[in-house]
PDB file of C-alpha atoms in Angstrom:
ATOM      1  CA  UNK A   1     168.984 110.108  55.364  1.00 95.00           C
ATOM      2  CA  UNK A   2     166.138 111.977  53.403  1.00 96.00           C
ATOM      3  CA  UNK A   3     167.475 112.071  49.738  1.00 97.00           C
ATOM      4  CA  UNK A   4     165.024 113.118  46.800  1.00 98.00           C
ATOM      5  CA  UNK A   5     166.797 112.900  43.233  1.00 98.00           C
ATOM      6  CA  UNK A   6     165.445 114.132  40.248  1.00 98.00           C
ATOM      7  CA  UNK A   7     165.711 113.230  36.181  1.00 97.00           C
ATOM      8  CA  UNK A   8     164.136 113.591  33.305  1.00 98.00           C
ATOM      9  CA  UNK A   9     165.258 116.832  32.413  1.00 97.00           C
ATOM     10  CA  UNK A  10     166.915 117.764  28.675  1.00 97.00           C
ATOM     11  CA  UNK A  11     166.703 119.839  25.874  1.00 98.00           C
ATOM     12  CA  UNK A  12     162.763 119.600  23.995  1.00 98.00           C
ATOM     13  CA  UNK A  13     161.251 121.663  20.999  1.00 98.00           C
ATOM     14  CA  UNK A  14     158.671 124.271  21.560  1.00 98.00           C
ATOM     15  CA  UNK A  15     155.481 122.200  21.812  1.00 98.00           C
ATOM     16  CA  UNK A  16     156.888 118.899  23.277  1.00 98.00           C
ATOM     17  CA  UNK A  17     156.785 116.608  26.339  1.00 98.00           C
ATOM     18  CA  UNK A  18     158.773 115.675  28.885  1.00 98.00           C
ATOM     19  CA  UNK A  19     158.247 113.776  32.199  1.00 98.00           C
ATOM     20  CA  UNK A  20     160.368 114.706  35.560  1.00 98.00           C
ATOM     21  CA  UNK A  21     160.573 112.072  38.436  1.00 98.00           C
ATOM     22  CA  UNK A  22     161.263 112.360  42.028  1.00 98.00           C
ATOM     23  CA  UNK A  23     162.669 109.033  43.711  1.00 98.00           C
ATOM     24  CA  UNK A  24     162.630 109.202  47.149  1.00 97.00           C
ATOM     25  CA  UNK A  25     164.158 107.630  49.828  1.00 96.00           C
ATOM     26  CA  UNK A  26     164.656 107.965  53.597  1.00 96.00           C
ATOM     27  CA  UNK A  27     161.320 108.936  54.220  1.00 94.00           C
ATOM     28  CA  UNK A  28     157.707 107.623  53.741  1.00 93.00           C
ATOM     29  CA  UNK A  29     156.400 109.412  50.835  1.00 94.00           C
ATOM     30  CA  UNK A  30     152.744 108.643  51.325  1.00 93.00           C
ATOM     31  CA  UNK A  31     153.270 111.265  54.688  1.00 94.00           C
ATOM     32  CA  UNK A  32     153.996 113.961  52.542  1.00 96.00           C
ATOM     33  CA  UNK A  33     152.579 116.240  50.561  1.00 96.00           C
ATOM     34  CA  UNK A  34     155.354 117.250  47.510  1.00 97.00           C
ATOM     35  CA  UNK A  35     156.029 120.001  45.514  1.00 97.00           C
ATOM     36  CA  UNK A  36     157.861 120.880  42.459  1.00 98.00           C
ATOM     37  CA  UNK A  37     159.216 124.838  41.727  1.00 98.00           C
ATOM     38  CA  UNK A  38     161.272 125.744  38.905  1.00 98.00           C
ATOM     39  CA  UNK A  39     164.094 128.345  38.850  1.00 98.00           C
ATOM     40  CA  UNK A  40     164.645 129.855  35.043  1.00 98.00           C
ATOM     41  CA  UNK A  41     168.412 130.448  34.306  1.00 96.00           C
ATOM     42  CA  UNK A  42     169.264 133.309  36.710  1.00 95.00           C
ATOM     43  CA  UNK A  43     166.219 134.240  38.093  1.00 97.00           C
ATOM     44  CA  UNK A  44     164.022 133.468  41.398  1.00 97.00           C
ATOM     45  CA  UNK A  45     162.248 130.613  42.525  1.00 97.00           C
ATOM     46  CA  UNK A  46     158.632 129.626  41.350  1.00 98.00           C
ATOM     47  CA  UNK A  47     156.140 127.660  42.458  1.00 97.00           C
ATOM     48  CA  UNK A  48     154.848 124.938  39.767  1.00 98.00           C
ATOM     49  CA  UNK A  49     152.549 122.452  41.464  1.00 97.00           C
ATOM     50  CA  UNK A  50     151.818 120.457  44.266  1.00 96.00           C
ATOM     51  CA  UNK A  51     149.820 117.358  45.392  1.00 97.00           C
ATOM     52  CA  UNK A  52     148.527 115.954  48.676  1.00 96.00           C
ATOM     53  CA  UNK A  53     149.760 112.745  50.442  1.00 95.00           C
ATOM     54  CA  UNK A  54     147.218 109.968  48.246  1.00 94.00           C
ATOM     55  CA  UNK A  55     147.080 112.096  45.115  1.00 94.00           C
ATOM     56  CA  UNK A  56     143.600 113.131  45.175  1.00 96.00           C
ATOM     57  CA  UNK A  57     144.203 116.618  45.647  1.00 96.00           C
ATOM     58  CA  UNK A  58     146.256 118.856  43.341  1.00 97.00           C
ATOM     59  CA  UNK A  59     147.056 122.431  42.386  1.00 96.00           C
ATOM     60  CA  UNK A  60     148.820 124.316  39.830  1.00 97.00           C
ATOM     61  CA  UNK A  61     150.107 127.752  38.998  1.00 97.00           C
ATOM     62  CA  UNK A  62     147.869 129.373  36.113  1.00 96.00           C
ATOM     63  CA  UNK A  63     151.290 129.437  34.085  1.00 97.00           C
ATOM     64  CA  UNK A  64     151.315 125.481  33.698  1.00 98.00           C
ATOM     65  CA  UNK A  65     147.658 125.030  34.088  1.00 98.00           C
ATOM     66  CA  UNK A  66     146.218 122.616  31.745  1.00 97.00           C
ATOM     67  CA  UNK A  67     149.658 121.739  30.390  1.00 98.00           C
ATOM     68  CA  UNK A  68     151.761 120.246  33.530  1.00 98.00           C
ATOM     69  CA  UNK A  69     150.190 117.548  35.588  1.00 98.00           C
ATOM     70  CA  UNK A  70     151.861 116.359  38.858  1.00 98.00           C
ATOM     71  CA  UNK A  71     150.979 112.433  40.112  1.00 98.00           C
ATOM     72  CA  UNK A  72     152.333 110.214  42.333  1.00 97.00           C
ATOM     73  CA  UNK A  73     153.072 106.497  42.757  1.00 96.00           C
ATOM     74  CA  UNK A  74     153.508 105.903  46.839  1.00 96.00           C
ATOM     75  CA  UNK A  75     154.615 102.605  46.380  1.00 96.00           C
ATOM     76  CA  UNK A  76     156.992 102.953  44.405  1.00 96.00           C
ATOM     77  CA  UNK A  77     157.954 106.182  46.185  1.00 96.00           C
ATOM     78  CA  UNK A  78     158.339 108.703  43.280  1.00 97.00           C
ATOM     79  CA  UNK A  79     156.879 111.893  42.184  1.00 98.00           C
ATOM     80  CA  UNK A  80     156.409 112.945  38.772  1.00 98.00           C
ATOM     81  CA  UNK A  81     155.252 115.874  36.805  1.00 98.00           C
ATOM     82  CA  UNK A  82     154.198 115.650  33.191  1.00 98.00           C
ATOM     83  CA  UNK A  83     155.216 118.500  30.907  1.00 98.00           C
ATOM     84  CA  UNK A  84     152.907 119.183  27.667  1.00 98.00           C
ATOM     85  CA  UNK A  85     152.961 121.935  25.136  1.00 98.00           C
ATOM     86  CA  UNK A  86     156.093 123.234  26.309  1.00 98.00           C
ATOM     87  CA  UNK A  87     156.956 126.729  25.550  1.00 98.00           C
ATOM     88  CA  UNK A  88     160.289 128.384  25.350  1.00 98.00           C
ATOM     89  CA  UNK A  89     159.464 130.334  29.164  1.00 98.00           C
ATOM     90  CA  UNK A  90     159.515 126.445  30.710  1.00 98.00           C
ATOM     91  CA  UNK A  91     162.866 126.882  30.756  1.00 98.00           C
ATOM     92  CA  UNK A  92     164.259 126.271  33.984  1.00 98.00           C
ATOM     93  CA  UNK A  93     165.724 123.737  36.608  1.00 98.00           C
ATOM     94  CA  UNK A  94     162.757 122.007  38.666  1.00 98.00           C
ATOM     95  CA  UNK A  95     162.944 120.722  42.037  1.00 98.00           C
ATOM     96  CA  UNK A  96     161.035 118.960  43.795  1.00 98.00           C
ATOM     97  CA  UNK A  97     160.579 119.241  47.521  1.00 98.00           C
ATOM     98  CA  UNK A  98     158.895 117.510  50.525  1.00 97.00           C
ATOM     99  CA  UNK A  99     156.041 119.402  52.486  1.00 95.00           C
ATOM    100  CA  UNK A 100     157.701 119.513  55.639  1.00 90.00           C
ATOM    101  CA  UNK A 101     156.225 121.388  59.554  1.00 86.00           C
ATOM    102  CA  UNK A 102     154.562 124.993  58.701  1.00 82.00           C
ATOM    103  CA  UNK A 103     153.593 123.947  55.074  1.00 85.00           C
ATOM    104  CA  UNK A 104     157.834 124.766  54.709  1.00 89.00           C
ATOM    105  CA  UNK A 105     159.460 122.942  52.041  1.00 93.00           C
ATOM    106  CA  UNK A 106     161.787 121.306  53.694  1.00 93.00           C
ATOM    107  CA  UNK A 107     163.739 118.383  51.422  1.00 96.00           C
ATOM    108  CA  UNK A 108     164.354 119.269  48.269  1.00 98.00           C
ATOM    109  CA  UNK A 109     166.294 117.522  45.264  1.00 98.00           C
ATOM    110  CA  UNK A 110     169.479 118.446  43.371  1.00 97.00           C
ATOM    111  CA  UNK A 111     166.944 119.762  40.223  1.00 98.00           C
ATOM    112  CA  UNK A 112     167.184 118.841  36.981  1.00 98.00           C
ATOM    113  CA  UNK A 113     166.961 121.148  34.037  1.00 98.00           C
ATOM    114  CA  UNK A 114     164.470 121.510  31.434  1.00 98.00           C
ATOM    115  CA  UNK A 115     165.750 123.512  28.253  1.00 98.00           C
ATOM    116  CA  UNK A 116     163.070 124.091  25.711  1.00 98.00           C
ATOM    117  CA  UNK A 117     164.601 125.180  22.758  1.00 97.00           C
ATOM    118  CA  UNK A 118     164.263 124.785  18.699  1.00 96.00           C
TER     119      UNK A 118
ATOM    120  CA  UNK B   1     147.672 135.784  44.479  1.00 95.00           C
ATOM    121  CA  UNK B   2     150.191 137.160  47.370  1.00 97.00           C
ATOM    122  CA  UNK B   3     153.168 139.289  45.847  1.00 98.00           C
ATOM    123  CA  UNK B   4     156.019 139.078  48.333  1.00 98.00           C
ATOM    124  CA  UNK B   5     158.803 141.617  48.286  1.00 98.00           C
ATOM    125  CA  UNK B   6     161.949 141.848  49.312  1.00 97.00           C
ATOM    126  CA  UNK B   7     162.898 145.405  49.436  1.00 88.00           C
ATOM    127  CA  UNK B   8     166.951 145.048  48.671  1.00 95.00           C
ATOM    128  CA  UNK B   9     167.957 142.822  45.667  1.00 96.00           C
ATOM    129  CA  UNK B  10     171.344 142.459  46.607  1.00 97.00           C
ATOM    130  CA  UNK B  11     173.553 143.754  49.782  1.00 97.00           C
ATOM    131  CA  UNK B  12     177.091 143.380  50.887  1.00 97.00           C
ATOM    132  CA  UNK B  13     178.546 143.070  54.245  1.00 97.00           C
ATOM    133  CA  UNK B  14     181.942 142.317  56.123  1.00 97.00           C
ATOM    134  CA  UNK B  15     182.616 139.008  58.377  1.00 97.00           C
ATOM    135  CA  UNK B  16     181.102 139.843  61.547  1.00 97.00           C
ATOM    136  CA  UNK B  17     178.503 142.223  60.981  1.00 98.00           C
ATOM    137  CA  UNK B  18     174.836 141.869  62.037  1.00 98.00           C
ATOM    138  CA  UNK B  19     172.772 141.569  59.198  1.00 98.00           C
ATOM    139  CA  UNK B  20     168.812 141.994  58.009  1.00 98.00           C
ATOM    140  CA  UNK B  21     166.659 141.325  55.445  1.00 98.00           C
ATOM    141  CA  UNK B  22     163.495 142.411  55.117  1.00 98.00           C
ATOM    142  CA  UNK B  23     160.388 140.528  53.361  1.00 98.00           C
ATOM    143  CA  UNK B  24     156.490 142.314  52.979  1.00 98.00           C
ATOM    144  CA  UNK B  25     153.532 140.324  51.977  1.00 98.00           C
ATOM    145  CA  UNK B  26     150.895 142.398  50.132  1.00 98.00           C
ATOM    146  CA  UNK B  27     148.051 141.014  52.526  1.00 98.00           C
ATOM    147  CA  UNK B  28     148.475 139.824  55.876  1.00 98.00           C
ATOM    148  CA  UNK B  29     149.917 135.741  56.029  1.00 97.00           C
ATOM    149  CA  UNK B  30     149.860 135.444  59.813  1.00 96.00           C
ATOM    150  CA  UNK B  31     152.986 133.945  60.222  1.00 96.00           C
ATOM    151  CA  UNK B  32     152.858 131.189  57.208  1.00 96.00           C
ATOM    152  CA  UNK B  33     156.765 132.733  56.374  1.00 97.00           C
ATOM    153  CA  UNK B  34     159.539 130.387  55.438  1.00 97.00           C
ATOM    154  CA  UNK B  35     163.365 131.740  55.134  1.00 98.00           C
ATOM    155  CA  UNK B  36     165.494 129.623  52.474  1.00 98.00           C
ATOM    156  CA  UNK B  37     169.482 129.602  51.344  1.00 98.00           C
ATOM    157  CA  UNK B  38     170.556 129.400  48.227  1.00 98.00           C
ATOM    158  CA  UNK B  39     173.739 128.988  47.532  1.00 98.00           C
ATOM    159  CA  UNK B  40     174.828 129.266  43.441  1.00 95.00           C
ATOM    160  CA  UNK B  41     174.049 126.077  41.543  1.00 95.00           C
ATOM    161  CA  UNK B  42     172.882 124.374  44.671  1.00 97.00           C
ATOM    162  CA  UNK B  43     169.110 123.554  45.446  1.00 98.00           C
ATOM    163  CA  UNK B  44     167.350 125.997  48.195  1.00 98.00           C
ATOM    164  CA  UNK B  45     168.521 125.022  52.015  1.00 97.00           C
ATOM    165  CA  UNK B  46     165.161 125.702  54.504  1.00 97.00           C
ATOM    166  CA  UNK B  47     166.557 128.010  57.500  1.00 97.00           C
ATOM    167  CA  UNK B  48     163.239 129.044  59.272  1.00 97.00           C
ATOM    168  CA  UNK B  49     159.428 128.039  58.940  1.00 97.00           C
ATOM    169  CA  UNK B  50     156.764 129.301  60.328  1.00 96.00           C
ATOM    170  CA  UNK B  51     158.307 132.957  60.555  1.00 97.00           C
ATOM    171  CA  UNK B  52     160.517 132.726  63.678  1.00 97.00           C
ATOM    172  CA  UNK B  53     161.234 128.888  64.169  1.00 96.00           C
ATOM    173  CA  UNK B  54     164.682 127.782  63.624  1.00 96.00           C
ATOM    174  CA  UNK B  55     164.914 124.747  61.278  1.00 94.00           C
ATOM    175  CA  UNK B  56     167.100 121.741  63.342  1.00 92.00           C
ATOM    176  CA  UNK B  57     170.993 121.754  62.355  1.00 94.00           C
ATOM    177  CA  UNK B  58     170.603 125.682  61.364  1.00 96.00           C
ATOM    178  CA  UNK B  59     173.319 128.082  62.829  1.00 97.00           C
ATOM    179  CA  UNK B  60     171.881 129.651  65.889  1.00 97.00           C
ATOM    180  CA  UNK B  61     173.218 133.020  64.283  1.00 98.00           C
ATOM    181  CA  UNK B  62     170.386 132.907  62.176  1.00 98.00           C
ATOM    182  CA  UNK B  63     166.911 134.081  63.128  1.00 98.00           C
ATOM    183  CA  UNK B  64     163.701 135.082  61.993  1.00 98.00           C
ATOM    184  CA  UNK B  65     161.014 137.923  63.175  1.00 98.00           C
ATOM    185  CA  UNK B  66     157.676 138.898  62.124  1.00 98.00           C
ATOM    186  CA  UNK B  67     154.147 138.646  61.392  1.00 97.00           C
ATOM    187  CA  UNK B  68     151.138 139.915  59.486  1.00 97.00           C
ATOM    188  CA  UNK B  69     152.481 141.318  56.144  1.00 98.00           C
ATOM    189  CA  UNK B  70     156.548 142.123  57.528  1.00 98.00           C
ATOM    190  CA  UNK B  71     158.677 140.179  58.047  1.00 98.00           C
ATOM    191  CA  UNK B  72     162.767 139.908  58.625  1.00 98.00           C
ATOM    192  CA  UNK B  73     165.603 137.479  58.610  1.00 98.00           C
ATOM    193  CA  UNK B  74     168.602 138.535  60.770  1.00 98.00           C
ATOM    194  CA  UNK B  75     172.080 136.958  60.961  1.00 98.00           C
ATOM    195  CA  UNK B  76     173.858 137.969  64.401  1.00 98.00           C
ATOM    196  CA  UNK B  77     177.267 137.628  63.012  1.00 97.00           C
ATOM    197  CA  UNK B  78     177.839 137.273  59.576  1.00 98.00           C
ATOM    198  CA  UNK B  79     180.100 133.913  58.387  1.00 98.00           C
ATOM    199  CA  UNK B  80     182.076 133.780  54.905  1.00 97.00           C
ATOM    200  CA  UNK B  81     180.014 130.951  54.598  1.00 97.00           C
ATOM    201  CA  UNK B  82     176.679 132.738  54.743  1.00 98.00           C
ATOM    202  CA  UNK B  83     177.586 134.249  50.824  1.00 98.00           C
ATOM    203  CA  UNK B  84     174.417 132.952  49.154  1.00 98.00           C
ATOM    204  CA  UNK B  85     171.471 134.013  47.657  1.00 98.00           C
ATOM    205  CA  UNK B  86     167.434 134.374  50.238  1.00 98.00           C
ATOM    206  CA  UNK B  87     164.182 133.952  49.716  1.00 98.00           C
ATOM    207  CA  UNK B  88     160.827 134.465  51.675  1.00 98.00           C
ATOM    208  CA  UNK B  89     158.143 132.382  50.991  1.00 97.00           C
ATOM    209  CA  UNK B  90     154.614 132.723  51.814  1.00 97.00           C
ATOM    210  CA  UNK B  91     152.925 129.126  52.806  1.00 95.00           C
ATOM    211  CA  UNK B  92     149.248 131.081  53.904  1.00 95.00           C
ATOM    212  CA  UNK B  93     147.785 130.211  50.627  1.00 93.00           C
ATOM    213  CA  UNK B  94     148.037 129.695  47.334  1.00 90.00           C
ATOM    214  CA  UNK B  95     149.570 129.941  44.959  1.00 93.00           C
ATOM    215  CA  UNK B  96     152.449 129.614  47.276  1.00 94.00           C
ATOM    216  CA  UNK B  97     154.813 132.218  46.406  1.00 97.00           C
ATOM    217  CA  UNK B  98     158.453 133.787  46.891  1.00 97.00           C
ATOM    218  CA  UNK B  99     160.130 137.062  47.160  1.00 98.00           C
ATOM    219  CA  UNK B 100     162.416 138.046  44.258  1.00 97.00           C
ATOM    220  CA  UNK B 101     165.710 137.028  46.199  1.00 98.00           C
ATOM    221  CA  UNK B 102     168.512 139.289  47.968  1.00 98.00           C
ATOM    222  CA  UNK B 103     171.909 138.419  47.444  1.00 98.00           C
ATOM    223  CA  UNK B 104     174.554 138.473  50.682  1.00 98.00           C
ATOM    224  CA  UNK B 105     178.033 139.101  49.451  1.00 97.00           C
ATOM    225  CA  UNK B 106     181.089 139.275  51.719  1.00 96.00           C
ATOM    226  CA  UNK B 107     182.876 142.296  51.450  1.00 93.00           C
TER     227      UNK B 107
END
């Protein structure tokens, strides 16, 4: 069974970090390219960032460019994204999700939410 | 970057009925359209990829139409269980991008 499962998440000041992970499981992650979107508190869906199968290729959206950073580690078959300078917008639950047939997203995790608050 | 709209934010419909729901991509996508479910405090369900290709374990009542910049999600015969919230997505290029959402309540 393909299961994905977030953590990380938790309230942060203006200005801090944070790191999400992804573990995996039921699937070989080095097949897949990921994603991760975020969902703020009652609104739609958002793309964040994603990364290609080996990590050598990544892309972000201009709101977390420079600031978020998405890696990988195959082997030990988790995702992660790295959250810096975080502003109060960054609020939101992320998910991550598998690239699945079509470029779909089709896995994704429970989320985990990110509150970034003073 | 590719806006994606979906025209109704919100519409509400009794147990049986055929329903649609209408996405438009401000340039053409080919057919790089995904269809997800989201049900409240859950994680987005994929339903269709690829504008018109049922995802396995979907409800056959569920289907998907399009191409170019219009595009449609239809459910035949509308189940309590269907009350959630849908998205488009555009997968053509990036960044990737959804529509704003339209909300299926059960009258």
């Amino acid at each position: 069974e393909v299961q994905l499962v977030e953590s990380g998440g938790g309230l942060v000041q203006p200005g801090g970090s944070l790191r999400l992970s992804c573990a995996v499981s039921g699937f070989s992650l080095n097949r897949h390219w990921m994603h991760w979107v975020r969902q703020a508190p009652g609104k739609g869906l958002v793309w964040v960032a994603h990364i290609n199968n080996d990590g050598s290729t990544t892309n972000y959206a201009d709101s977390v460019k420079g600031r978020f950073t998405i890696s990988r580690d195959n082997a030990k078959n988790t995702l992660y994204v790295q959250m810096d300078s975080l502003r109060v917008e960054d609020t939101a639950v992320y998910y991550c999700a598998r690239e699945g047939t079509g470029w779909s997203k089709d896995y994704w995790g429970q989320g985990t939410l990110v509150t970034v608050s003073s | 970057d590719i806006q994606m709209t979906q025209s109704a934010s919100s519409l509400t419909a009794s147990v049986g009925d055929r329903v649609t729901i209408t996405c438009r991509a401000s340039q053409s996508i080919s057919s790089y359209l995904n269809w997800y479910q989201q049900k409240p405090g859950k994680a987005p369900k994929l339903l269709i990829y690829t504008a018109s290709t049922l995802l396995g374990g979907v409800p056959s009542r569920f289907s998907g139409s399009g191409s170019g910049t219009y595009f449609s999600l239809t459910i035949s015969s509308l189940q309590p269980e269907d009350s959630a919230t849908y998205y488009c997505q555009q997968s053509y290029s990036s960044p990737l991008t959804f529509g704003g959402g339209t909300r299926v309540e059960i009258k």
